[in-house]
């Protein structure tokens, strides 16, 4: 149980919170019938490979991030996938990982979804130029972002 959230299961996926489940259902309903499929917690992204060192005696283990959702195109270009991270609050660990992620080529393919409009608009991700939204707008923002990616605007 993370941050006092109760895990929830739906469609064979186990979500860490009710907010993640709600966003999954918004995405599933909002994107169904299109050429996209939503998958939850499927793969980790390496933000910093293992073995980086500050000194010979101080080696770091790999830093990875497992996003909440991937939206994949069912036909056509595989590169038109999207990464979605759901946030109830911004932890220090999350901010560190996103600082690293902001330097990767995937940065333009990430959407951060916060529990409310207020949380989205006061998000620290704004300073990194990130796409930020809240649950009710998530499907619309995701489809718009996918179209932009496919047309090379990112």
PDB file of C-alpha atoms in Angstrom:
ATOM      1  CA  UNK A   1       0.000   0.000   0.000  1.00  0.00           C
ATOM      2  CA  UNK A   2       1.700   3.147  -1.270  1.00  0.00           C
ATOM      3  CA  UNK A   3       0.846   6.569   0.223  1.00  0.00           C
ATOM      4  CA  UNK A   4      -2.240   5.130   1.993  1.00  0.00           C
ATOM      5  CA  UNK A   5      -3.795   4.041  -1.322  1.00  0.00           C
ATOM      6  CA  UNK A   6      -5.740   0.816  -1.667  1.00  0.00           C
ATOM      7  CA  UNK A   7      -4.714  -1.379  -4.640  1.00  0.00           C
ATOM      8  CA  UNK A   8      -7.488  -1.976  -7.193  1.00  0.00           C
ATOM      9  CA  UNK A   9      -7.717  -4.665  -9.881  1.00  0.00           C
ATOM     10  CA  UNK A  10      -9.526  -4.424 -13.220  1.00  0.00           C
ATOM     11  CA  UNK A  11      -9.087  -6.180 -16.609  1.00  0.00           C
ATOM     12  CA  UNK A  12      -6.222  -8.231 -15.162  1.00  0.00           C
ATOM     13  CA  UNK A  13      -4.206  -5.143 -14.200  1.00  0.00           C
ATOM     14  CA  UNK A  14      -3.393  -4.286 -10.597  1.00  0.00           C
ATOM     15  CA  UNK A  15      -3.388  -0.550  -9.966  1.00  0.00           C
ATOM     16  CA  UNK A  16      -1.723   1.125  -6.989  1.00  0.00           C
ATOM     17  CA  UNK A  17      -4.626   3.514  -6.471  1.00  0.00           C
ATOM     18  CA  UNK A  18      -8.205   4.366  -7.317  1.00  0.00           C
ATOM     19  CA  UNK A  19      -6.842   7.354  -9.309  1.00  0.00           C
ATOM     20  CA  UNK A  20      -4.855   5.023 -11.604  1.00  0.00           C
ATOM     21  CA  UNK A  21      -7.929   2.817 -12.109  1.00  0.00           C
ATOM     22  CA  UNK A  22     -10.053   5.843 -12.927  1.00  0.00           C
ATOM     23  CA  UNK A  23      -7.497   7.094 -15.473  1.00  0.00           C
ATOM     24  CA  UNK A  24      -7.277   3.624 -17.038  1.00  0.00           C
ATOM     25  CA  UNK A  25     -11.048   3.569 -17.510  1.00  0.00           C
ATOM     26  CA  UNK A  26     -11.036   7.101 -18.960  1.00  0.00           C
ATOM     27  CA  UNK A  27      -8.317   6.068 -21.413  1.00  0.00           C
ATOM     28  CA  UNK A  28      -9.968   2.770 -22.301  1.00  0.00           C
ATOM     29  CA  UNK A  29     -13.320   4.445 -23.019  1.00  0.00           C
ATOM     30  CA  UNK A  30     -11.856   7.538 -24.674  1.00  0.00           C
ATOM     31  CA  UNK A  31      -9.474   5.712 -26.988  1.00  0.00           C
ATOM     32  CA  UNK A  32     -11.534   2.593 -27.752  1.00  0.00           C
ATOM     33  CA  UNK A  33     -12.603   2.314 -31.366  1.00  0.00           C
ATOM     34  CA  UNK A  34      -9.425   4.066 -32.487  1.00  0.00           C
ATOM     35  CA  UNK A  35      -6.196   2.448 -33.647  1.00  0.00           C
ATOM     36  CA  UNK A  36      -4.695   2.446 -30.145  1.00  0.00           C
ATOM     37  CA  UNK A  37      -4.496   0.064 -27.205  1.00  0.00           C
ATOM     38  CA  UNK A  38      -3.799   0.943 -23.567  1.00  0.00           C
ATOM     39  CA  UNK A  39      -1.474  -1.224 -21.461  1.00  0.00           C
ATOM     40  CA  UNK A  40      -0.663  -0.728 -17.794  1.00  0.00           C
ATOM     41  CA  UNK A  41       2.675  -1.220 -16.024  1.00  0.00           C
ATOM     42  CA  UNK A  42       4.223  -3.157 -18.909  1.00  0.00           C
ATOM     43  CA  UNK A  43       7.875  -2.119 -19.063  1.00  0.00           C
ATOM     44  CA  UNK A  44      10.560  -0.152 -17.284  1.00  0.00           C
ATOM     45  CA  UNK A  45      12.540   2.656 -18.883  1.00  0.00           C
ATOM     46  CA  UNK A  46      16.246   3.019 -18.045  1.00  0.00           C
ATOM     47  CA  UNK A  47      16.886   6.609 -16.999  1.00  0.00           C
ATOM     48  CA  UNK A  48      20.514   6.013 -16.058  1.00  0.00           C
ATOM     49  CA  UNK A  49      22.348   2.785 -16.920  1.00  0.00           C
ATOM     50  CA  UNK A  50      24.162   0.831 -14.195  1.00  0.00           C
ATOM     51  CA  UNK A  51      27.841   1.422 -13.551  1.00  0.00           C
ATOM     52  CA  UNK A  52      27.882   5.216 -13.816  1.00  0.00           C
ATOM     53  CA  UNK A  53      30.409   6.507 -11.331  1.00  0.00           C
ATOM     54  CA  UNK A  54      31.365   9.657  -9.539  1.00  0.00           C
ATOM     55  CA  UNK A  55      34.586   7.975  -8.432  1.00  0.00           C
ATOM     56  CA  UNK A  56      36.082   4.472  -8.886  1.00  0.00           C
ATOM     57  CA  UNK A  57      34.796   3.413  -5.465  1.00  0.00           C
ATOM     58  CA  UNK A  58      31.287   4.840  -5.922  1.00  0.00           C
ATOM     59  CA  UNK A  59      29.303   2.969  -8.600  1.00  0.00           C
ATOM     60  CA  UNK A  60      25.576   3.533  -9.035  1.00  0.00           C
ATOM     61  CA  UNK A  61      22.954   0.918  -9.742  1.00  0.00           C
ATOM     62  CA  UNK A  62      20.630   1.567 -12.684  1.00  0.00           C
ATOM     63  CA  UNK A  63      17.847   4.101 -12.185  1.00  0.00           C
ATOM     64  CA  UNK A  64      14.636   2.955 -13.844  1.00  0.00           C
ATOM     65  CA  UNK A  65      11.093   4.219 -14.089  1.00  0.00           C
ATOM     66  CA  UNK A  66       8.014   2.086 -14.712  1.00  0.00           C
ATOM     67  CA  UNK A  67       5.308   4.395 -16.113  1.00  0.00           C
ATOM     68  CA  UNK A  68       1.682   3.732 -15.301  1.00  0.00           C
ATOM     69  CA  UNK A  69       0.469   3.412 -18.912  1.00  0.00           C
ATOM     70  CA  UNK A  70       1.656   2.986 -22.459  1.00  0.00           C
ATOM     71  CA  UNK A  71      -0.670   3.712 -25.360  1.00  0.00           C
ATOM     72  CA  UNK A  72       0.394   1.776 -28.460  1.00  0.00           C
ATOM     73  CA  UNK A  73      -0.737   2.065 -32.056  1.00  0.00           C
ATOM     74  CA  UNK A  74      -2.278  -1.216 -33.219  1.00  0.00           C
ATOM     75  CA  UNK A  75      -1.440  -0.538 -36.878  1.00  0.00           C
ATOM     76  CA  UNK A  76       1.322   1.372 -38.581  1.00  0.00           C
ATOM     77  CA  UNK A  77       4.178   3.169 -36.876  1.00  0.00           C
ATOM     78  CA  UNK A  78       5.398   1.701 -33.590  1.00  0.00           C
ATOM     79  CA  UNK A  79       7.161   4.982 -32.749  1.00  0.00           C
ATOM     80  CA  UNK A  80       3.785   6.638 -32.230  1.00  0.00           C
ATOM     81  CA  UNK A  81       3.441   5.258 -28.708  1.00  0.00           C
ATOM     82  CA  UNK A  82       2.690   7.420 -25.700  1.00  0.00           C
ATOM     83  CA  UNK A  83       3.708   7.201 -22.033  1.00  0.00           C
ATOM     84  CA  UNK A  84       1.326   8.291 -19.282  1.00  0.00           C
ATOM     85  CA  UNK A  85       2.238   8.802 -15.621  1.00  0.00           C
ATOM     86  CA  UNK A  86      -0.493   9.285 -13.002  1.00  0.00           C
ATOM     87  CA  UNK A  87       0.352  11.382  -9.942  1.00  0.00           C
ATOM     88  CA  UNK A  88      -1.504  12.034  -6.746  1.00  0.00           C
ATOM     89  CA  UNK A  89       1.456  14.018  -5.426  1.00  0.00           C
ATOM     90  CA  UNK A  90       4.995  14.807  -6.543  1.00  0.00           C
ATOM     91  CA  UNK A  91       7.525  12.965  -4.381  1.00  0.00           C
ATOM     92  CA  UNK A  92      11.244  13.733  -4.265  1.00  0.00           C
ATOM     93  CA  UNK A  93      11.976  10.371  -5.938  1.00  0.00           C
ATOM     94  CA  UNK A  94       9.522  11.142  -8.751  1.00  0.00           C
ATOM     95  CA  UNK A  95      10.995  14.622  -9.332  1.00  0.00           C
ATOM     96  CA  UNK A  96      14.533  13.188  -9.509  1.00  0.00           C
ATOM     97  CA  UNK A  97      13.481  10.539 -12.035  1.00  0.00           C
ATOM     98  CA  UNK A  98      11.608  13.065 -14.167  1.00  0.00           C
ATOM     99  CA  UNK A  99      14.602  15.380 -14.129  1.00  0.00           C
ATOM    100  CA  UNK A 100      16.579  12.487 -15.669  1.00  0.00           C
ATOM    101  CA  UNK A 101      13.727  11.611 -18.071  1.00  0.00           C
ATOM    102  CA  UNK A 102      13.544  15.208 -19.301  1.00  0.00           C
ATOM    103  CA  UNK A 103      16.930  14.660 -20.941  1.00  0.00           C
ATOM    104  CA  UNK A 104      15.783  11.637 -22.973  1.00  0.00           C
ATOM    105  CA  UNK A 105      14.314  11.532 -26.481  1.00  0.00           C
ATOM    106  CA  UNK A 106      11.052  10.136 -25.064  1.00  0.00           C
ATOM    107  CA  UNK A 107      10.267  13.329 -23.092  1.00  0.00           C
ATOM    108  CA  UNK A 108       7.877  14.634 -25.774  1.00  0.00           C
ATOM    109  CA  UNK A 109       5.914  11.368 -25.607  1.00  0.00           C
ATOM    110  CA  UNK A 110       5.024  11.638 -21.907  1.00  0.00           C
ATOM    111  CA  UNK A 111       1.798  12.966 -20.380  1.00  0.00           C
ATOM    112  CA  UNK A 112       1.557  13.610 -16.644  1.00  0.00           C
ATOM    113  CA  UNK A 113      -1.936  13.256 -15.225  1.00  0.00           C
ATOM    114  CA  UNK A 114      -2.645  14.734 -11.790  1.00  0.00           C
ATOM    115  CA  UNK A 115      -5.613  14.052  -9.507  1.00  0.00           C
ATOM    116  CA  UNK A 116      -7.173  17.476 -10.115  1.00  0.00           C
ATOM    117  CA  UNK A 117      -6.949  20.530 -12.355  1.00  0.00           C
ATOM    118  CA  UNK A 118      -5.467  22.469  -9.430  1.00  0.00           C
ATOM    119  CA  UNK A 119      -2.689  19.893  -8.952  1.00  0.00           C
ATOM    120  CA  UNK A 120      -1.978  19.811 -12.706  1.00  0.00           C
ATOM    121  CA  UNK A 121      -1.668  23.568 -13.031  1.00  0.00           C
ATOM    122  CA  UNK A 122       0.650  23.885 -10.014  1.00  0.00           C
ATOM    123  CA  UNK A 123       2.782  20.878 -11.037  1.00  0.00           C
ATOM    124  CA  UNK A 124       6.560  21.199 -11.006  1.00  0.00           C
ATOM    125  CA  UNK A 125       6.568  19.314 -14.318  1.00  0.00           C
ATOM    126  CA  UNK A 126       5.446  22.562 -15.947  1.00  0.00           C
ATOM    127  CA  UNK A 127       8.986  23.950 -15.603  1.00  0.00           C
ATOM    128  CA  UNK A 128      10.292  21.080 -17.743  1.00  0.00           C
ATOM    129  CA  UNK A 129       7.825  21.919 -20.511  1.00  0.00           C
ATOM    130  CA  UNK A 130       5.876  18.710 -19.876  1.00  0.00           C
ATOM    131  CA  UNK A 131       2.362  17.925 -21.078  1.00  0.00           C
ATOM    132  CA  UNK A 132       0.212  18.027 -17.935  1.00  0.00           C
ATOM    133  CA  UNK A 133      -3.496  17.275 -17.496  1.00  0.00           C
ATOM    134  CA  UNK A 134      -6.072  15.799 -15.117  1.00  0.00           C
ATOM    135  CA  UNK A 135      -8.282  12.663 -15.433  1.00  0.00           C
ATOM    136  CA  UNK A 136     -11.368  14.079 -17.183  1.00  0.00           C
ATOM    137  CA  UNK A 137      -9.232  15.538 -20.004  1.00  0.00           C
ATOM    138  CA  UNK A 138      -6.770  12.643 -20.273  1.00  0.00           C
ATOM    139  CA  UNK A 139      -8.283  10.832 -23.318  1.00  0.00           C
ATOM    140  CA  UNK A 140      -8.584  14.077 -25.302  1.00  0.00           C
ATOM    141  CA  UNK A 141      -5.040  15.180 -24.460  1.00  0.00           C
ATOM    142  CA  UNK A 142      -3.688  11.684 -25.215  1.00  0.00           C
ATOM    143  CA  UNK A 143      -5.329  11.493 -28.658  1.00  0.00           C
ATOM    144  CA  UNK A 144      -4.150  15.020 -29.486  1.00  0.00           C
ATOM    145  CA  UNK A 145      -0.596  14.143 -28.414  1.00  0.00           C
ATOM    146  CA  UNK A 146      -0.645  10.927 -30.502  1.00  0.00           C
ATOM    147  CA  UNK A 147      -1.707  12.887 -33.597  1.00  0.00           C
ATOM    148  CA  UNK A 148       1.116  15.393 -32.990  1.00  0.00           C
ATOM    149  CA  UNK A 149       3.662  12.566 -32.614  1.00  0.00           C
ATOM    150  CA  UNK A 150       2.468  10.858 -35.807  1.00  0.00           C
ATOM    151  CA  UNK A 151       2.691  14.103 -37.763  1.00  0.00           C
ATOM    152  CA  UNK A 152       6.234  14.737 -36.555  1.00  0.00           C
ATOM    153  CA  UNK A 153       5.460  17.746 -34.397  1.00  0.00           C
ATOM    154  CA  UNK A 154       7.545  16.237 -31.568  1.00  0.00           C
TER     155      UNK A 154
END
